[in-house]
Amino acid sequence: MLVSLGGVDYFYLNAITLGVVCIAFLVSFLLPMPKKSMFFKGEKAVGSQSQDEGSFKNNRQRDSEMNQNGESMDEEKMAHDGSAGWCSRESVTTAGHLLWKSFKESYSSRHLVYWSLWWALATAGYMQIFNYIQLKWDHIEPSATSSIYNGGVEAVSSVVGAAAAFSVSLIRVTWAMWGELALGLFSAVCSGAVYLMAFTSSIWACYAAYVIFKSCYMFLITITTFQIASNLTMECYALTFGINTFMALLLQTIITVIVVDEAALGLDIVTQFIIYGSYYAAISVLFLVRGTYTACVHRRSLDRTEPMR
């Protein structure tokens, strides 16, 4: 909006962005250090865990309950132990063991794997479009020769996307049954919106398509986050979401290197968006097939459990 409505130069916009990031970096040093770690423990904690690995799951459930009640006894213990033992060899070994067990626990469910797969695939596509939509808008209406409202459209799309995300709480749907089918249907809408952005010569049609695309993504990512979190213990949240985000960033990097980089294909912006639309179309087909299968399985299981009349 500073550029569209205030006429601020891009150099000053970049300077403002850099300044805000630097301030956030400095503020992080003022935040208090954690008194305990989920995976890295002190020497005493490492010794006790190595003696009784069989009680790992029970200890995590107990810790979860104690965290909810605000009555955890480990905080005081870690305050006395200090952080000296966190980087010891035993602590690192135990942390790796716990991370591996948490990883296997998180991705042991096929249902959760499919939701995580959509998270990684769709987020990679979303970040790619978010990063290059300005070039597409400038291709349709060059900012040097016409009035543009790119900043305003970004603000409107964020508001509409937030409303779409909030609407999830008002929809009474069994997402375990219909969620994957919804991923396929709305991914098809995303694909159509991206194709419209690729082929239209109207800046307003491109703006509208971007708002639709972003709103659908925000709607679906909210459902996905809820479905993943509902199948995890609290200790696995950060690990699972971190892995999903990492896979999305890795996939986005691969797409950028292949499609955008001059050393590879180096395609023009219109062709790039055609590929992104096809990318979302492939996601849509995958989850329409999977969602149809899941819905049929759930429907059959419900029919079998209904009492005979």
PDB file of N, CA, C and O in Angstrom, residues 240-284:
ATOM      1  N   THR A 240       6.274 -32.023  13.782  1.00  0.00           N
ATOM      2  CA  THR A 240       5.515 -32.354  12.579  1.00  0.00           C
ATOM      3  C   THR A 240       5.322 -31.135  11.685  1.00  0.00           C
ATOM      4  O   THR A 240       5.555 -31.193  10.468  1.00  0.00           O
ATOM      5  N   PHE A 241       4.904 -30.017  12.275  1.00  0.00           N
ATOM      6  CA  PHE A 241       4.711 -28.816  11.473  1.00  0.00           C
ATOM      7  C   PHE A 241       6.037 -28.316  10.901  1.00  0.00           C
ATOM      8  O   PHE A 241       6.081 -27.790   9.783  1.00  0.00           O
ATOM      9  N   GLY A 242       7.117 -28.480  11.653  1.00  0.00           N
ATOM     10  CA  GLY A 242       8.423 -28.078  11.149  1.00  0.00           C
ATOM     11  C   GLY A 242       8.860 -28.916   9.966  1.00  0.00           C
ATOM     12  O   GLY A 242       9.379 -28.391   8.970  1.00  0.00           O
ATOM     13  N   ILE A 243       8.643 -30.222  10.033  1.00  0.00           N
ATOM     14  CA  ILE A 243       9.000 -31.103   8.920  1.00  0.00           C
ATOM     15  C   ILE A 243       8.151 -30.784   7.697  1.00  0.00           C
ATOM     16  O   ILE A 243       8.665 -30.708   6.563  1.00  0.00           O
ATOM     17  N   ASN A 244       6.856 -30.578   7.894  1.00  0.00           N
ATOM     18  CA  ASN A 244       5.979 -30.251   6.761  1.00  0.00           C
ATOM     19  C   ASN A 244       6.403 -28.951   6.087  1.00  0.00           C
ATOM     20  O   ASN A 244       6.434 -28.850   4.854  1.00  0.00           O
ATOM     21  N   THR A 245       6.724 -27.947   6.903  1.00  0.00           N
ATOM     22  CA  THR A 245       7.154 -26.661   6.342  1.00  0.00           C
ATOM     23  C   THR A 245       8.491 -26.793   5.635  1.00  0.00           C
ATOM     24  O   THR A 245       8.710 -26.199   4.569  1.00  0.00           O
ATOM     25  N   PHE A 246       9.395 -27.566   6.216  1.00  0.00           N
ATOM     26  CA  PHE A 246      10.693 -27.783   5.570  1.00  0.00           C
ATOM     27  C   PHE A 246      10.525 -28.459   4.212  1.00  0.00           C
ATOM     28  O   PHE A 246      11.166 -28.071   3.223  1.00  0.00           O
ATOM     29  N   MET A 247       9.659 -29.466   4.138  1.00  0.00           N
ATOM     30  CA  MET A 247       9.430 -30.144   2.866  1.00  0.00           C
ATOM     31  C   MET A 247       8.810 -29.189   1.845  1.00  0.00           C
ATOM     32  O   MET A 247       9.137 -29.255   0.648  1.00  0.00           O
ATOM     33  N   ALA A 248       7.933 -28.295   2.310  1.00  0.00           N
ATOM     34  CA  ALA A 248       7.348 -27.308   1.397  1.00  0.00           C
ATOM     35  C   ALA A 248       8.417 -26.362   0.855  1.00  0.00           C
ATOM     36  O   ALA A 248       8.445 -26.060  -0.346  1.00  0.00           O
ATOM     37  N   LEU A 249       9.304 -25.900   1.728  1.00  0.00           N
ATOM     38  CA  LEU A 249      10.381 -25.004   1.286  1.00  0.00           C
ATOM     39  C   LEU A 249      11.344 -25.723   0.342  1.00  0.00           C
ATOM     40  O   LEU A 249      11.823 -25.134  -0.638  1.00  0.00           O
ATOM     41  N   LEU A 250      11.632 -26.986   0.630  1.00  0.00           N
ATOM     42  CA  LEU A 250      12.511 -27.757  -0.243  1.00  0.00           C
ATOM     43  C   LEU A 250      11.891 -27.928  -1.622  1.00  0.00           C
ATOM     44  O   LEU A 250      12.565 -27.753  -2.657  1.00  0.00           O
ATOM     45  N   LEU A 251      10.601 -28.251  -1.660  1.00  0.00           N
ATOM     46  CA  LEU A 251       9.915 -28.415  -2.934  1.00  0.00           C
ATOM     47  C   LEU A 251       9.834 -27.095  -3.695  1.00  0.00           C
ATOM     48  O   LEU A 251      10.019 -27.061  -4.920  1.00  0.00           O
ATOM     49  N   GLN A 252       9.591 -25.996  -2.976  1.00  0.00           N
ATOM     50  CA  GLN A 252       9.549 -24.688  -3.630  1.00  0.00           C
ATOM     51  C   GLN A 252      10.902 -24.339  -4.236  1.00  0.00           C
ATOM     52  O   GLN A 252      10.993 -23.775  -5.331  1.00  0.00           O
ATOM     53  N   THR A 253      11.973 -24.661  -3.523  1.00  0.00           N
ATOM     54  CA  THR A 253      13.313 -24.407  -4.045  1.00  0.00           C
ATOM     55  C   THR A 253      13.562 -25.183  -5.321  1.00  0.00           C
ATOM     56  O   THR A 253      14.118 -24.659  -6.306  1.00  0.00           O
ATOM     57  N   ILE A 254      13.132 -26.445  -5.343  1.00  0.00           N
ATOM     58  CA  ILE A 254      13.300 -27.276  -6.543  1.00  0.00           C
ATOM     59  C   ILE A 254      12.508 -26.693  -7.708  1.00  0.00           C
ATOM     60  O   ILE A 254      13.011 -26.610  -8.850  1.00  0.00           O
ATOM     61  N   ILE A 255      11.268 -26.260  -7.451  1.00  0.00           N
ATOM     62  CA  ILE A 255      10.448 -25.660  -8.505  1.00  0.00           C
ATOM     63  C   ILE A 255      11.099 -24.389  -9.038  1.00  0.00           C
ATOM     64  O   ILE A 255      11.146 -24.156 -10.255  1.00  0.00           O
ATOM     65  N   THR A 256      11.627 -23.570  -8.127  1.00  0.00           N
ATOM     66  CA  THR A 256      12.268 -22.322  -8.545  1.00  0.00           C
ATOM     67  C   THR A 256      13.481 -22.594  -9.415  1.00  0.00           C
ATOM     68  O   THR A 256      13.685 -21.948 -10.453  1.00  0.00           O
ATOM     69  N   VAL A 257      14.307 -23.555  -9.001  1.00  0.00           N
ATOM     70  CA  VAL A 257      15.512 -23.878  -9.765  1.00  0.00           C
ATOM     71  C   VAL A 257      15.158 -24.380 -11.155  1.00  0.00           C
ATOM     72  O   VAL A 257      15.790 -24.011 -12.158  1.00  0.00           O
ATOM     73  N   ILE A 258      14.125 -25.207 -11.261  1.00  0.00           N
ATOM     74  CA  ILE A 258      13.775 -25.807 -12.556  1.00  0.00           C
ATOM     75  C   ILE A 258      13.030 -24.820 -13.446  1.00  0.00           C
ATOM     76  O   ILE A 258      13.355 -24.671 -14.642  1.00  0.00           O
ATOM     77  N   VAL A 259      12.042 -24.124 -12.899  1.00  0.00           N
ATOM     78  CA  VAL A 259      11.143 -23.310 -13.718  1.00  0.00           C
ATOM     79  C   VAL A 259      11.663 -21.892 -13.936  1.00  0.00           C
ATOM     80  O   VAL A 259      11.573 -21.355 -15.050  1.00  0.00           O
ATOM     81  N   VAL A 260      12.226 -21.284 -12.895  1.00  0.00           N
ATOM     82  CA  VAL A 260      12.562 -19.864 -12.943  1.00  0.00           C
ATOM     83  C   VAL A 260      14.016 -19.615 -13.291  1.00  0.00           C
ATOM     84  O   VAL A 260      14.337 -18.711 -14.068  1.00  0.00           O
ATOM     85  N   ASP A 261      14.909 -20.397 -12.729  1.00  0.00           N
ATOM     86  CA  ASP A 261      16.339 -20.148 -12.881  1.00  0.00           C
ATOM     87  C   ASP A 261      16.751 -20.211 -14.357  1.00  0.00           C
ATOM     88  O   ASP A 261      16.362 -21.111 -15.094  1.00  0.00           O
ATOM     89  N   GLU A 262      17.575 -19.223 -14.762  1.00  0.00           N
ATOM     90  CA  GLU A 262      18.040 -19.178 -16.136  1.00  0.00           C
ATOM     91  C   GLU A 262      18.937 -20.359 -16.477  1.00  0.00           C
ATOM     92  O   GLU A 262      19.067 -20.737 -17.643  1.00  0.00           O
ATOM     93  N   ALA A 263      19.563 -20.967 -15.458  1.00  0.00           N
ATOM     94  CA  ALA A 263      20.426 -22.118 -15.721  1.00  0.00           C
ATOM     95  C   ALA A 263      19.639 -23.344 -16.126  1.00  0.00           C
ATOM     96  O   ALA A 263      20.198 -24.281 -16.714  1.00  0.00           O
ATOM     97  N   ALA A 264      18.337 -23.369 -15.827  1.00  0.00           N
ATOM     98  CA  ALA A 264      17.479 -24.496 -16.205  1.00  0.00           C
ATOM     99  C   ALA A 264      16.540 -24.041 -17.322  1.00  0.00           C
ATOM    100  O   ALA A 264      16.979 -23.676 -18.392  1.00  0.00           O
ATOM    101  N   LEU A 265      15.227 -24.051 -17.059  1.00  0.00           N
ATOM    102  CA  LEU A 265      14.272 -23.675 -18.104  1.00  0.00           C
ATOM    103  C   LEU A 265      14.198 -22.164 -18.315  1.00  0.00           C
ATOM    104  O   LEU A 265      14.110 -21.701 -19.448  1.00  0.00           O
ATOM    105  N   GLY A 266      14.210 -21.403 -17.230  1.00  0.00           N
ATOM    106  CA  GLY A 266      14.163 -19.946 -17.347  1.00  0.00           C
ATOM    107  C   GLY A 266      12.950 -19.451 -18.099  1.00  0.00           C
ATOM    108  O   GLY A 266      13.048 -18.613 -19.001  1.00  0.00           O
ATOM    109  N   LEU A 267      11.762 -19.936 -17.729  1.00  0.00           N
ATOM    110  CA  LEU A 267      10.548 -19.631 -18.475  1.00  0.00           C
ATOM    111  C   LEU A 267      10.058 -18.220 -18.191  1.00  0.00           C
ATOM    112  O   LEU A 267      10.339 -17.631 -17.138  1.00  0.00           O
ATOM    113  N   ASP A 268       9.287 -17.677 -19.128  1.00  0.00           N
ATOM    114  CA  ASP A 268       8.669 -16.371 -18.919  1.00  0.00           C
ATOM    115  C   ASP A 268       7.562 -16.487 -17.892  1.00  0.00           C
ATOM    116  O   ASP A 268       7.100 -17.589 -17.564  1.00  0.00           O
ATOM    117  N   ILE A 269       7.077 -15.348 -17.397  1.00  0.00           N
ATOM    118  CA  ILE A 269       6.156 -15.336 -16.265  1.00  0.00           C
ATOM    119  C   ILE A 269       4.811 -15.976 -16.614  1.00  0.00           C
ATOM    120  O   ILE A 269       4.191 -16.641 -15.767  1.00  0.00           O
ATOM    121  N   VAL A 270       4.350 -15.828 -17.860  1.00  0.00           N
ATOM    122  CA  VAL A 270       3.072 -16.427 -18.251  1.00  0.00           C
ATOM    123  C   VAL A 270       3.174 -17.948 -18.248  1.00  0.00           C
ATOM    124  O   VAL A 270       2.302 -18.654 -17.712  1.00  0.00           O
ATOM    125  N   THR A 271       4.239 -18.470 -18.824  1.00  0.00           N
ATOM    126  CA  THR A 271       4.431 -19.918 -18.850  1.00  0.00           C
ATOM    127  C   THR A 271       4.609 -20.473 -17.441  1.00  0.00           C
ATOM    128  O   THR A 271       4.145 -21.577 -17.132  1.00  0.00           O
ATOM    129  N   GLN A 272       5.275 -19.709 -16.592  1.00  0.00           N
ATOM    130  CA  GLN A 272       5.425 -20.133 -15.199  1.00  0.00           C
ATOM    131  C   GLN A 272       4.064 -20.345 -14.551  1.00  0.00           C
ATOM    132  O   GLN A 272       3.830 -21.365 -13.891  1.00  0.00           O
ATOM    133  N   PHE A 273       3.154 -19.412 -14.742  1.00  0.00           N
ATOM    134  CA  PHE A 273       1.847 -19.525 -14.104  1.00  0.00           C
ATOM    135  C   PHE A 273       1.010 -20.639 -14.741  1.00  0.00           C
ATOM    136  O   PHE A 273       0.165 -21.235 -14.063  1.00  0.00           O
ATOM    137  N   ILE A 274       1.230 -20.923 -16.008  1.00  0.00           N
ATOM    138  CA  ILE A 274       0.559 -22.081 -16.608  1.00  0.00           C
ATOM    139  C   ILE A 274       1.026 -23.359 -15.926  1.00  0.00           C
ATOM    140  O   ILE A 274       0.227 -24.261 -15.621  1.00  0.00           O
ATOM    141  N   ILE A 275       2.322 -23.445 -15.648  1.00  0.00           N
ATOM    142  CA  ILE A 275       2.865 -24.614 -14.950  1.00  0.00           C
ATOM    143  C   ILE A 275       2.322 -24.688 -13.529  1.00  0.00           C
ATOM    144  O   ILE A 275       1.961 -25.767 -13.040  1.00  0.00           O
ATOM    145  N   TYR A 276       2.220 -23.548 -12.843  1.00  0.00           N
ATOM    146  CA  TYR A 276       1.681 -23.553 -11.484  1.00  0.00           C
ATOM    147  C   TYR A 276       0.220 -23.987 -11.474  1.00  0.00           C
ATOM    148  O   TYR A 276      -0.225 -24.699 -10.557  1.00  0.00           O
ATOM    149  N   GLY A 277      -0.535 -23.557 -12.483  1.00  0.00           N
ATOM    150  CA  GLY A 277      -1.920 -24.011 -12.580  1.00  0.00           C
ATOM    151  C   GLY A 277      -2.013 -25.507 -12.798  1.00  0.00           C
ATOM    152  O   GLY A 277      -2.862 -26.191 -12.207  1.00  0.00           O
ATOM    153  N   SER A 278      -1.132 -26.038 -13.654  1.00  0.00           N
ATOM    154  CA  SER A 278      -1.099 -27.489 -13.882  1.00  0.00           C
ATOM    155  C   SER A 278      -0.667 -28.228 -12.628  1.00  0.00           C
ATOM    156  O   SER A 278      -1.142 -29.337 -12.352  1.00  0.00           O
ATOM    157  N   TYR A 279       0.222 -27.613 -11.876  1.00  0.00           N
ATOM    158  CA  TYR A 279       0.693 -28.193 -10.608  1.00  0.00           C
ATOM    159  C   TYR A 279      -0.475 -28.370  -9.639  1.00  0.00           C
ATOM    160  O   TYR A 279      -0.661 -29.445  -9.050  1.00  0.00           O
ATOM    161  N   TYR A 280      -1.305 -27.340  -9.501  1.00  0.00           N
ATOM    162  CA  TYR A 280      -2.469 -27.446  -8.620  1.00  0.00           C
ATOM    163  C   TYR A 280      -3.531 -28.379  -9.200  1.00  0.00           C
ATOM    164  O   TYR A 280      -4.270 -29.019  -8.439  1.00  0.00           O
ATOM    165  N   ALA A 281      -3.605 -28.469 -10.502  1.00  0.00           N
ATOM    166  CA  ALA A 281      -4.534 -29.420 -11.116  1.00  0.00           C
ATOM    167  C   ALA A 281      -4.133 -30.854 -10.769  1.00  0.00           C
ATOM    168  O   ALA A 281      -4.994 -31.705 -10.485  1.00  0.00           O
ATOM    169  N   ALA A 282      -2.826 -31.142 -10.774  1.00  0.00           N
ATOM    170  CA  ALA A 282      -2.357 -32.475 -10.394  1.00  0.00           C
ATOM    171  C   ALA A 282      -2.666 -32.769  -8.932  1.00  0.00           C
ATOM    172  O   ALA A 282      -3.083 -33.879  -8.578  1.00  0.00           O
ATOM    173  N   ILE A 283      -2.478 -31.768  -8.061  1.00  0.00           N
ATOM    174  CA  ILE A 283      -2.840 -31.938  -6.649  1.00  0.00           C
ATOM    175  C   ILE A 283      -4.324 -32.231  -6.514  1.00  0.00           C
ATOM    176  O   ILE A 283      -4.749 -33.098  -5.738  1.00  0.00           O
ATOM    177  N   SER A 284      -5.139 -31.507  -7.290  1.00  0.00           N
ATOM    178  CA  SER A 284      -6.583 -31.687  -7.226  1.00  0.00           C
ATOM    179  C   SER A 284      -6.981 -33.102  -7.624  1.00  0.00           C
ATOM    180  O   SER A 284      -7.785 -33.749  -6.933  1.00  0.00           O
TER     181      SER A 284
END
